Short mmCIF file of C-alpha atoms in Angstrom, two decimals:
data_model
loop_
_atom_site.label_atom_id
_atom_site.label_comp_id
_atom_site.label_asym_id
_atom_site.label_seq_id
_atom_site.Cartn_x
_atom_site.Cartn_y
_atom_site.Cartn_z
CA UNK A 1 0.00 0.00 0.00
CA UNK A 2 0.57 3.82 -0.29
CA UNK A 3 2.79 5.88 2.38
CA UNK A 4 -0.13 7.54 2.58
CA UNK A 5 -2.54 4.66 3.40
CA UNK A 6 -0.61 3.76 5.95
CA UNK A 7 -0.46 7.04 7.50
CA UNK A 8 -4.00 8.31 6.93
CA UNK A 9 -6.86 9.06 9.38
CA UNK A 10 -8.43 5.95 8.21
CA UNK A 11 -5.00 3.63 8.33
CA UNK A 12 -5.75 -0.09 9.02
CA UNK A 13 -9.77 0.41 8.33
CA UNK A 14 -10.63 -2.46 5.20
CA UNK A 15 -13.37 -1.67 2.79
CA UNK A 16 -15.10 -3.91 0.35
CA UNK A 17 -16.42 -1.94 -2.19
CA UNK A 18 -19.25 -3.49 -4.36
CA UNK A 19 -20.64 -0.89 -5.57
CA UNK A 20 -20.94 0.13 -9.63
CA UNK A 21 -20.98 3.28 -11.31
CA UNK A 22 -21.16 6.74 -9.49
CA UNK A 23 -21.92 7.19 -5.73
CA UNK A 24 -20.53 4.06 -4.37
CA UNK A 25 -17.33 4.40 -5.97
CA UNK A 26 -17.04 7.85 -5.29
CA UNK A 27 -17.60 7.56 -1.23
CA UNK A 28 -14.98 4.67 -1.41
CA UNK A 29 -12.64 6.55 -2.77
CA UNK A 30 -13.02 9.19 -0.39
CA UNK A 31 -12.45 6.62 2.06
CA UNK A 32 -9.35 5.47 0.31
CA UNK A 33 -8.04 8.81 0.13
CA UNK A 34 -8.50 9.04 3.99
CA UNK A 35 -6.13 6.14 4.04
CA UNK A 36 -8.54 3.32 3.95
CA UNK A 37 -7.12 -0.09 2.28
CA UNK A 38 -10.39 -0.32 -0.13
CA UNK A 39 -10.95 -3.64 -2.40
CA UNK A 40 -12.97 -2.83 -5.26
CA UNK A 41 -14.53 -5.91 -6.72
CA UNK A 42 -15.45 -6.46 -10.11
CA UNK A 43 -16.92 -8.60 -12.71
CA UNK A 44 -14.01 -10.02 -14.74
CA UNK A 45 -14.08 -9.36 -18.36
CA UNK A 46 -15.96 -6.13 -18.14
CA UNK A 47 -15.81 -4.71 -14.50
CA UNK A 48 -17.53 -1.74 -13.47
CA UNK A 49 -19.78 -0.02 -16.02
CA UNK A 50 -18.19 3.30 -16.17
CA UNK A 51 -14.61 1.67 -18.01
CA UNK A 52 -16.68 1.79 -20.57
CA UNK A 53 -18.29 4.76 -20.46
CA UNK A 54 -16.53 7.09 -23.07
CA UNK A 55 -15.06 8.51 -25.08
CA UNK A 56 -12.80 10.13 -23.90
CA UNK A 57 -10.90 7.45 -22.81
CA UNK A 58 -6.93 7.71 -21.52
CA UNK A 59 -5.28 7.01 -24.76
CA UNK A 60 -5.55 4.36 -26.91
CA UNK A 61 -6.31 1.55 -24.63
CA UNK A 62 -6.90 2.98 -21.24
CA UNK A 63 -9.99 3.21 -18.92
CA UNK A 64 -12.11 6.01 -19.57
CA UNK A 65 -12.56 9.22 -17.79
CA UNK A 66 -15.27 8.38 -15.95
CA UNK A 67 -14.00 5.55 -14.15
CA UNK A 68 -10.94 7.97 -13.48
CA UNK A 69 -12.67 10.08 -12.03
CA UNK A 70 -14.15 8.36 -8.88
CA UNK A 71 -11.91 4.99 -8.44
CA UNK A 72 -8.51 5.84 -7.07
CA UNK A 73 -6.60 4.47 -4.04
CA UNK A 74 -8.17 0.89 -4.76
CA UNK A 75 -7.08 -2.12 -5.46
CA UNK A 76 -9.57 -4.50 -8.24
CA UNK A 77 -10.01 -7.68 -7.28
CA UNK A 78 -11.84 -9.68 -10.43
CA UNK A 79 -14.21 -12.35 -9.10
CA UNK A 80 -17.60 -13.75 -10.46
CA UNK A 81 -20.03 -13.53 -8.22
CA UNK A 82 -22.20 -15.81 -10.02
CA UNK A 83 -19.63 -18.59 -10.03
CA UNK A 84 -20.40 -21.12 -7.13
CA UNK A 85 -16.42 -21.20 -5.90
CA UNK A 86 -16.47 -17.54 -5.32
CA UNK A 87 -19.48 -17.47 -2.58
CA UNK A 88 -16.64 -18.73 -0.09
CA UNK A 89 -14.18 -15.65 -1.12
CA UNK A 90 -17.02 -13.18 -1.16
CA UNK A 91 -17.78 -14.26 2.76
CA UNK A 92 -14.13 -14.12 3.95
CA UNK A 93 -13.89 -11.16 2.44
CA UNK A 94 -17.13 -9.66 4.23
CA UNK A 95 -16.07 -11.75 7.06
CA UNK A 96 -12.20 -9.68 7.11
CA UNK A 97 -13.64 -6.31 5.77
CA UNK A 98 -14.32 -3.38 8.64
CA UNK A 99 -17.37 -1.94 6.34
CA UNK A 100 -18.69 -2.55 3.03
CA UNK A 101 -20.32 -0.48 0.71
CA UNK A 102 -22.52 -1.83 -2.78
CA UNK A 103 -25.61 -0.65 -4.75
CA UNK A 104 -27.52 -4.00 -5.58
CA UNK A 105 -31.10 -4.46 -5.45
CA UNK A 106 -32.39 -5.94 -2.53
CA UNK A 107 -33.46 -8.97 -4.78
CA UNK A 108 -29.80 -9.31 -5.92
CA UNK A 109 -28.31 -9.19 -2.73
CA UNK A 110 -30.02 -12.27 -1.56
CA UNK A 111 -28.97 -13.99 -4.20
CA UNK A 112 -25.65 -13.70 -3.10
CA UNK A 113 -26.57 -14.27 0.35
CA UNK A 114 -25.75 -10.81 1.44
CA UNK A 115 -29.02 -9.78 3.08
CA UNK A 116 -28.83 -7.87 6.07
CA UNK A 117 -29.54 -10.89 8.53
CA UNK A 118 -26.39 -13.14 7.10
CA UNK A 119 -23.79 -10.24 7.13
CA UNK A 120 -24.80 -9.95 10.89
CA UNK A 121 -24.18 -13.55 11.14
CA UNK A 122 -20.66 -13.78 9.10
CA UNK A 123 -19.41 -10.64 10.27
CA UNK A 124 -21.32 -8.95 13.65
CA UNK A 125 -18.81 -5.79 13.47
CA UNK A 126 -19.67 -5.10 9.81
CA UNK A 127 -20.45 -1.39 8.83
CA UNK A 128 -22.52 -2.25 5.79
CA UNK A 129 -23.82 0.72 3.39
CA UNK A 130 -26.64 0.26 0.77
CA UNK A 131 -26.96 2.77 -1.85
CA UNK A 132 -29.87 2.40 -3.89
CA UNK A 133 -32.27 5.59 -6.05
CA UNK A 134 -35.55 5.15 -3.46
CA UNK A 135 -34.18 3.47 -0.23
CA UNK A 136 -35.22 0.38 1.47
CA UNK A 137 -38.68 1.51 2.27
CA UNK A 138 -41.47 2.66 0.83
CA UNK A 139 -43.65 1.83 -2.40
CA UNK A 140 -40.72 3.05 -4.71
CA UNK A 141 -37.64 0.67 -3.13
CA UNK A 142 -37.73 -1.91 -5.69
CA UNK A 143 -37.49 0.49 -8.48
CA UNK A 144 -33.83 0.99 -9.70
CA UNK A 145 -32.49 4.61 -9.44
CA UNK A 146 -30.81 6.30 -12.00
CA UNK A 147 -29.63 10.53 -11.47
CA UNK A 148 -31.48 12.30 -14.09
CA UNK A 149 -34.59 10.54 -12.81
CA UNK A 150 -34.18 11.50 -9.33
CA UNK A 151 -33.57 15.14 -10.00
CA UNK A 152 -36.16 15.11 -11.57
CA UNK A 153 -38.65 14.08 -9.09
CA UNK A 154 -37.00 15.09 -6.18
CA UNK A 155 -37.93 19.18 -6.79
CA UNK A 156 -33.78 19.53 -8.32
CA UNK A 157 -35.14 20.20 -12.09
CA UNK A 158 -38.02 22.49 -11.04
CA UNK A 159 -36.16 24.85 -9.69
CA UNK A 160 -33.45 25.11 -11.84
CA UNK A 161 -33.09 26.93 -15.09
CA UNK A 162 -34.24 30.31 -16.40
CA UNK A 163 -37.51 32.08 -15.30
CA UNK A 164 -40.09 31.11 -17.50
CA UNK A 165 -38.02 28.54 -19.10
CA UNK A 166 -37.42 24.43 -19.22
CA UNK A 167 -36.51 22.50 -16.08
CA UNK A 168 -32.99 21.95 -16.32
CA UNK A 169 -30.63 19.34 -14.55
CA UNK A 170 -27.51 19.92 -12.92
CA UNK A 171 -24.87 19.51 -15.19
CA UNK A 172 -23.27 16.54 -13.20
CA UNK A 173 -25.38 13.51 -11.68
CA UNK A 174 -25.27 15.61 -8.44
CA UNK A 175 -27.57 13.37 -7.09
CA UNK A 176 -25.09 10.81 -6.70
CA UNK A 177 -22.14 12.81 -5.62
CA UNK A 178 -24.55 13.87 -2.51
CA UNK A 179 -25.06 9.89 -2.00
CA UNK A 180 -21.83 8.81 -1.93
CA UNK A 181 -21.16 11.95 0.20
CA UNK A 182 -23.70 10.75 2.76
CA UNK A 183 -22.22 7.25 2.10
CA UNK A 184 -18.91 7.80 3.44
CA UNK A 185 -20.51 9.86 6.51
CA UNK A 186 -21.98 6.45 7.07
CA UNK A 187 -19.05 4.78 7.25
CA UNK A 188 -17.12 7.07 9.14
CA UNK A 189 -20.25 6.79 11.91
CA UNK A 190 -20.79 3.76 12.09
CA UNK A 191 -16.80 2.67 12.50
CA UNK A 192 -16.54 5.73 15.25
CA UNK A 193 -19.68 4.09 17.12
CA UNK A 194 -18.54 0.68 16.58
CA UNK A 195 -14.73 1.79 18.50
CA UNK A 196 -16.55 3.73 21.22
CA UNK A 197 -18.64 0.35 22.13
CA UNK A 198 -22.04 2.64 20.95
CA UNK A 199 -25.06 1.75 19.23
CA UNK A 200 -23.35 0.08 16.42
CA UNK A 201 -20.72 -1.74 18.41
CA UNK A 202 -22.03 -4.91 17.03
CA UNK A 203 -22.19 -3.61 13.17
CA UNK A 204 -25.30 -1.69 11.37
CA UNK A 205 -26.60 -1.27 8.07
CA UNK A 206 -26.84 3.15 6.82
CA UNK A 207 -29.70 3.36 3.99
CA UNK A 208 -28.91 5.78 1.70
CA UNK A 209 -30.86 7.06 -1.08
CA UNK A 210 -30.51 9.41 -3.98
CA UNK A 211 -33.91 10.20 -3.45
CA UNK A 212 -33.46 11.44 -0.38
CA UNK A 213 -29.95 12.78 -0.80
CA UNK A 214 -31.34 15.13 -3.35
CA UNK A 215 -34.38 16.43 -1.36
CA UNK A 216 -32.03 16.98 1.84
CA UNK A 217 -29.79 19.25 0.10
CA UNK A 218 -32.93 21.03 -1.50
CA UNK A 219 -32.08 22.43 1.81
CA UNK A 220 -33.56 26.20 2.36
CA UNK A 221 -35.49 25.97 -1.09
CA UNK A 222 -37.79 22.84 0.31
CA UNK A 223 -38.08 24.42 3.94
CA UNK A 224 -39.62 27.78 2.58
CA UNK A 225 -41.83 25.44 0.76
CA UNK A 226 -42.48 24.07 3.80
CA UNK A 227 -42.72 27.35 5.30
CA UNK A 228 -45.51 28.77 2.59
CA UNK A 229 -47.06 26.04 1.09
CA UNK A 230 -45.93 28.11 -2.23
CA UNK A 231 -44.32 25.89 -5.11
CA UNK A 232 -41.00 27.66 -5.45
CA UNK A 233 -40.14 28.95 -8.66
CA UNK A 234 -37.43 28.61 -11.20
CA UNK A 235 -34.62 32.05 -10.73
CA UNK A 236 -32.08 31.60 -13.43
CA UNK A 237 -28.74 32.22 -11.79
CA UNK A 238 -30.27 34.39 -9.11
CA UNK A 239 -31.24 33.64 -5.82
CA UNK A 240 -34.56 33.47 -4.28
CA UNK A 241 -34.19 35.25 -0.81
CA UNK A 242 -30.80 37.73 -1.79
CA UNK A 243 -30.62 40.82 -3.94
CA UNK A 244 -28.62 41.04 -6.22
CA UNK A 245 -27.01 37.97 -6.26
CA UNK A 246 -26.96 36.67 -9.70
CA UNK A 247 -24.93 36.66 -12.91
CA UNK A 248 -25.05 39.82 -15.32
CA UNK A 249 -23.61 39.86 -18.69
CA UNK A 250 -20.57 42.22 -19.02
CA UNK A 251 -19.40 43.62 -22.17
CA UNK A 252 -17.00 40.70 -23.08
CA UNK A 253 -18.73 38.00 -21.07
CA UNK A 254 -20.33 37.51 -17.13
CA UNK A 255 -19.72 37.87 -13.53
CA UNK A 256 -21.29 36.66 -10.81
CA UNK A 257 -21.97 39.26 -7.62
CA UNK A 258 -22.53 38.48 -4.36
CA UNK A 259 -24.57 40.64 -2.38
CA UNK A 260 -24.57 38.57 0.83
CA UNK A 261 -25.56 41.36 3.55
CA UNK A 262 -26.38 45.19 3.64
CA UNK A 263 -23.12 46.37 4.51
CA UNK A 264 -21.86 45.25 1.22
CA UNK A 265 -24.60 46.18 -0.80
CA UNK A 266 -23.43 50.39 0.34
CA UNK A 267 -19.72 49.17 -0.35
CA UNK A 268 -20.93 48.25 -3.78
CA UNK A 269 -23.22 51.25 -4.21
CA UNK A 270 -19.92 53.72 -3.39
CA UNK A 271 -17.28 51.75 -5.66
CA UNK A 272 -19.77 51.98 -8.64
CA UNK A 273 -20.16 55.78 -7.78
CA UNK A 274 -24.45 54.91 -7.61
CA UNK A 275 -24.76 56.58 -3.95
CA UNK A 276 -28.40 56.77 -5.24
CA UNK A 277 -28.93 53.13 -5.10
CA UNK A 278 -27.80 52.91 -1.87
CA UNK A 279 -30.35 55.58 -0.56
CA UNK A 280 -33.34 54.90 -2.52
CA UNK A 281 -35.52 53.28 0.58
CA UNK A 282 -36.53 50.56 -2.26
CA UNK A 283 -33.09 48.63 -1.65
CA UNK A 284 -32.05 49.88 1.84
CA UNK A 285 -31.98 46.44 3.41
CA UNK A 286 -32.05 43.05 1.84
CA UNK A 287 -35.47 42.10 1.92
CA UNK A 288 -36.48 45.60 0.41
CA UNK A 289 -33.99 44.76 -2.51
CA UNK A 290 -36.37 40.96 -2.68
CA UNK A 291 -39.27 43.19 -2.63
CA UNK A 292 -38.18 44.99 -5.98
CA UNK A 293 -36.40 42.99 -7.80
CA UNK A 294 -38.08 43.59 -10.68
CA UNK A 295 -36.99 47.51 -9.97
CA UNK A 296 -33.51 47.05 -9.15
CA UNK A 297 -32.29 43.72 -11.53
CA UNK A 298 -32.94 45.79 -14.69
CA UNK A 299 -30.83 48.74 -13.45
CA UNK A 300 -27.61 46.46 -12.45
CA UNK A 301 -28.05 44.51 -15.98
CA UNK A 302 -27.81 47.79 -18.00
CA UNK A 303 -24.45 49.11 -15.94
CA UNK A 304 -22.74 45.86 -15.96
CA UNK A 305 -23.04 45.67 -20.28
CA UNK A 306 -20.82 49.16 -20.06
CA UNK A 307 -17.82 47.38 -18.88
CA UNK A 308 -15.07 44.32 -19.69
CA UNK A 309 -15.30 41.44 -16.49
CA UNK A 310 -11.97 42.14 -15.86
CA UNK A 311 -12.47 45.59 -15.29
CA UNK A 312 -15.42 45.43 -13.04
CA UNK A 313 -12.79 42.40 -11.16
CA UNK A 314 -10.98 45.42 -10.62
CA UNK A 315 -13.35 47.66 -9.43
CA UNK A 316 -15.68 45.21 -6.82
CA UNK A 317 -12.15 43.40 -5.50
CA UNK A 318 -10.92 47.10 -3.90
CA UNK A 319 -14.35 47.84 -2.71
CA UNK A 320 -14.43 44.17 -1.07
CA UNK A 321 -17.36 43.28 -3.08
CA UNK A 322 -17.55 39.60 -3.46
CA UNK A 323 -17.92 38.34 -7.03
CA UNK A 324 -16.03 36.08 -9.47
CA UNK A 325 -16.39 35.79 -13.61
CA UNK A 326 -18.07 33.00 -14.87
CA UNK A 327 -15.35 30.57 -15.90
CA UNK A 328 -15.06 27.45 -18.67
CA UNK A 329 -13.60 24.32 -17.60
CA UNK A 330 -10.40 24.66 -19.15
CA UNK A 331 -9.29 28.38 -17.37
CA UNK A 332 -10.79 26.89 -14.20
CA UNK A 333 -8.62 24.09 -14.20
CA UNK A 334 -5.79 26.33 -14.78
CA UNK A 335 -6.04 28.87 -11.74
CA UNK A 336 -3.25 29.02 -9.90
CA UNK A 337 -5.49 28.73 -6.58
CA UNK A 338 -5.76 25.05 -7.63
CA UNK A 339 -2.03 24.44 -8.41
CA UNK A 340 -1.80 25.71 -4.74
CA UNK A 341 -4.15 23.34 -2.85
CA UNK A 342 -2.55 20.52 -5.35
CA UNK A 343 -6.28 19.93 -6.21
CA UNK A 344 -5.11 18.37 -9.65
CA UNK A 345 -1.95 15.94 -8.88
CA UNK A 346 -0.79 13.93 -11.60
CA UNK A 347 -0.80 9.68 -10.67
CA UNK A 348 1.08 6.85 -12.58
CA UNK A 349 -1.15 3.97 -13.43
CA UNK A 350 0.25 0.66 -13.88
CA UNK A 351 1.12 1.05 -17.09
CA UNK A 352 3.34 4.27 -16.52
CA UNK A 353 0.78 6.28 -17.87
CA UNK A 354 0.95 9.37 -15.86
CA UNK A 355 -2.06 11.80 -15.91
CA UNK A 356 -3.41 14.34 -13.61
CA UNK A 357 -6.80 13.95 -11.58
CA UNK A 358 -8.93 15.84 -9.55
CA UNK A 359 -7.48 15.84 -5.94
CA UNK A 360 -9.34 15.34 -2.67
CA UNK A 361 -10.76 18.72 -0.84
CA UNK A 362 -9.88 17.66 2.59
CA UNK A 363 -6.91 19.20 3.89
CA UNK A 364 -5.02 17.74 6.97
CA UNK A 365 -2.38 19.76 8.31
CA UNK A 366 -2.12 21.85 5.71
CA UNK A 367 -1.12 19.12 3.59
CA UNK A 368 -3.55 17.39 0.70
CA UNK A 369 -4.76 13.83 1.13
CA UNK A 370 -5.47 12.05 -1.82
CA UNK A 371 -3.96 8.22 -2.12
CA UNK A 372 -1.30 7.96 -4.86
CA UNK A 373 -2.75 4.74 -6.28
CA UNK A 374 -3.94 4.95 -9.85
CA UNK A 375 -7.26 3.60 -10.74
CA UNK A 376 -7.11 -0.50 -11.10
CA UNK A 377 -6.47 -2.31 -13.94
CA UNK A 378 -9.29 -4.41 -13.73
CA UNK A 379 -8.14 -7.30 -11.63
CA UNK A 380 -4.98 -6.17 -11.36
CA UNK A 381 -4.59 -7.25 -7.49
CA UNK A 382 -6.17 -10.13 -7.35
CA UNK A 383 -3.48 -12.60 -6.41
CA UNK A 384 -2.38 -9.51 -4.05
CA UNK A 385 -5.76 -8.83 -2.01
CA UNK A 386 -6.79 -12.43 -1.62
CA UNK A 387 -3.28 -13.05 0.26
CA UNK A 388 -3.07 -9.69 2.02
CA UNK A 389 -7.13 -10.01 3.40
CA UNK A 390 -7.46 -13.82 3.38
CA UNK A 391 -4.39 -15.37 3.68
CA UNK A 392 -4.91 -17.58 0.61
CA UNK A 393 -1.51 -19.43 -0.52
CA UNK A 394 -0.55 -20.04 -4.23
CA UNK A 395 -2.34 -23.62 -4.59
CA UNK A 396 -5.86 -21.35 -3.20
CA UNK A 397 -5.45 -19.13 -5.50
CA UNK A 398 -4.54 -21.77 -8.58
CA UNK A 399 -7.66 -23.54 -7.67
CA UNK A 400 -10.20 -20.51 -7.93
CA UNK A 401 -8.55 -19.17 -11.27
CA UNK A 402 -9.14 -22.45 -12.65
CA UNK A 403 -12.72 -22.80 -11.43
CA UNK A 404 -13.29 -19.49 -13.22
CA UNK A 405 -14.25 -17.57 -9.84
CA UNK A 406 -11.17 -15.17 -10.53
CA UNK A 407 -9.46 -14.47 -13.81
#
């Protein structure tokens, strides 16, 4: 393993990730990046969905981007679940593994005699998260969960996209990145309980659904419906309960301000030289400015055309006026801010392809955390994982690859 992994917060701590896709993978590696020693298994021949998933793929014969992007710090252990000789390695791996995270159906999961009830029996101490679109419960749990679908019905669409105009998703599954957020959380509560002898001391199984996930972080938008009883409405890039906070279109392109309180709407007011604003009793306090939007939106959309971003940058940075231009992809992932945090460090894969990724966000000490092993060749550490976790010799090992349980 990793200096880092065996130095991290979550040194020692096994995972058995089998989960597919998005938010399982993504809270695992998390976890792995924390210092976990995660085991990802996979379906030989084609593995996790999301190698697939391209273009664009890393060269000519590399995993795709996808799978990049949410699969570091583990090691891929190749085994076919369906095959009767790997039932055995599948419970000594539960039975050695400190929490375990998948995304099957509750239908599947009995087929591989993973239900609840036997992972209590083969391993009481087992931190075992289910990620599924609807949960466990309710009239919708059978019903496979996919991210467009959930934001969808979970009020995420509704409320996003111009006044007036189509629902729009967020353009990632957010959905799932909230999941496997809440995932890991999980995991980190359940092992904290289990070491302080607390509720979970003898193991517990965390529900998480995207369903859920997504109305949760619907956050103040769903508690003034809540409130009101009013369906909230779709605002563009502004924001329902602060004036002006939006995006306007400069001359050469747009910037976002940030209005956040009423101090800085008079700093504003004086570094765009508009001491009227500032004293018209129509915008005096922040829920004045709500009141007349319609008033005041029209006025800030005509003065911001008269100017380049950069030049308004200028202006709203002395006068401490939060704001930022609206960014591609490409100039994003070049800011210097980034290079600082080293939120995109380049990895070697086993192939000595060497690539950058997109780091880890959690600081420790000032230093970033994010494991230095590549994504997995897919079954790449098999022989490797089932000595290291099981203690399986050569001959073992032989024997299953010739049964077809393990390529």
């Amino acid at each position: 393993m990793s200096e880092h992994q065996r130095r991290g917060p979550l040194a020692g701590i096994k995972v058995l990730d089998l989960s597919r896709v998005l938010a399982g993978p993504f809270c695992c590696q998390l976890l792995a990046d924390l210092g976990a020693d995660v085991v990802k298994v996979e379906r030989p021949g084609s593995g996790d969905d999301t190698r697939q998933w391209g273009p664009p793929f890393l060269g000519d014969d590399g995993p795709s981007a996808y799978y990049l992007s949410c699969n570091r710090g583990k090691r891929s252990l190749a085994l076919e679940l369906a095959n009767p000789g790997a039932r055995d390695v599948l419970d000594d791996l539960v039975r050695a593994a400190d929490a375990m995270v998948e995304n099957f159906l509750p239908q599947s999961l009995t087929k591989l005699g993973l239900d609840p009830d036997r992972l209590a029996a083969i391993n009481p101490r087992l931190v075992h998260v289910v990620i599924s679109g609807y949960g466990r419960t309710g009239p919708e749990s059978q019903t496979p969960g996919y991210d467009l679908v959930v934001q969808a019905i979970s009020g995420f669409m509704s409320i996003t996209g111009e006044p007036g105009g189509a629902p729009m998703k967020v353009g990632v599954a957010m959905t799932d990145i909230l999941s496997g957020l809440y995932a890991a959380v999980s995991v980190l509560a359940g092992l904290l309980s289990g070491d302080r002898g607390g509720a979970l001391a003898q193991g517990g199984t965390f529900d998480i659904a995207l369903a859920d996930a997504a109305l949760a972080s619907l956050v103040n938008v769903a508690q003034s419906a809540l409130v009101t009883g009013e369906r909230p409405r779709r605002y563009g890039n502004a924001h329902p309960q602060i004036v002006p906070y939006e995006a306007f279109a400069t001359a050469d392109g747009y910037l976002v301000l940030a209005v956040g309180n009423d101090a800085q709407w008079r700093k504003f007011c004086s570094a765009i030289a508009a001491e009227g604003l500032a004293a018209d009793p129509r915008f005096a306090t922040n829920p004045d400015r709500v009141a007349h939007r319609p008033a005041l939106t029209p006025l800030l959309t005509s003065l911001f055309r008269r100017e380049s971003t950069a030049q308004w940058q200028a202006v709203l940075a002395t006068a401490g006026v939060p704001h930022g231009p609206v960014l591609p992809l490409d100039e994003t992932l070049a800011l210097p801010q980034f290079a600082a945090r080293e939120m995109l460090p380049e990895i070697t894969d086993a192939a000595g392809r060497r690539y950058r990724v997109v780091g880890n966000p959690i600081h420790i000490d000032g230093a970033a955390i994010h494991s230095s092993l590549a994504p997995p060749d897919l079954g790449q550490h098999n022989d490797e994982v089932l000595a290291d976790w099981l203690g399986y010799g050569p001959d073992r090992v032989a024997a299953l690859r010739a049964a077809g349980a393990i390529t």
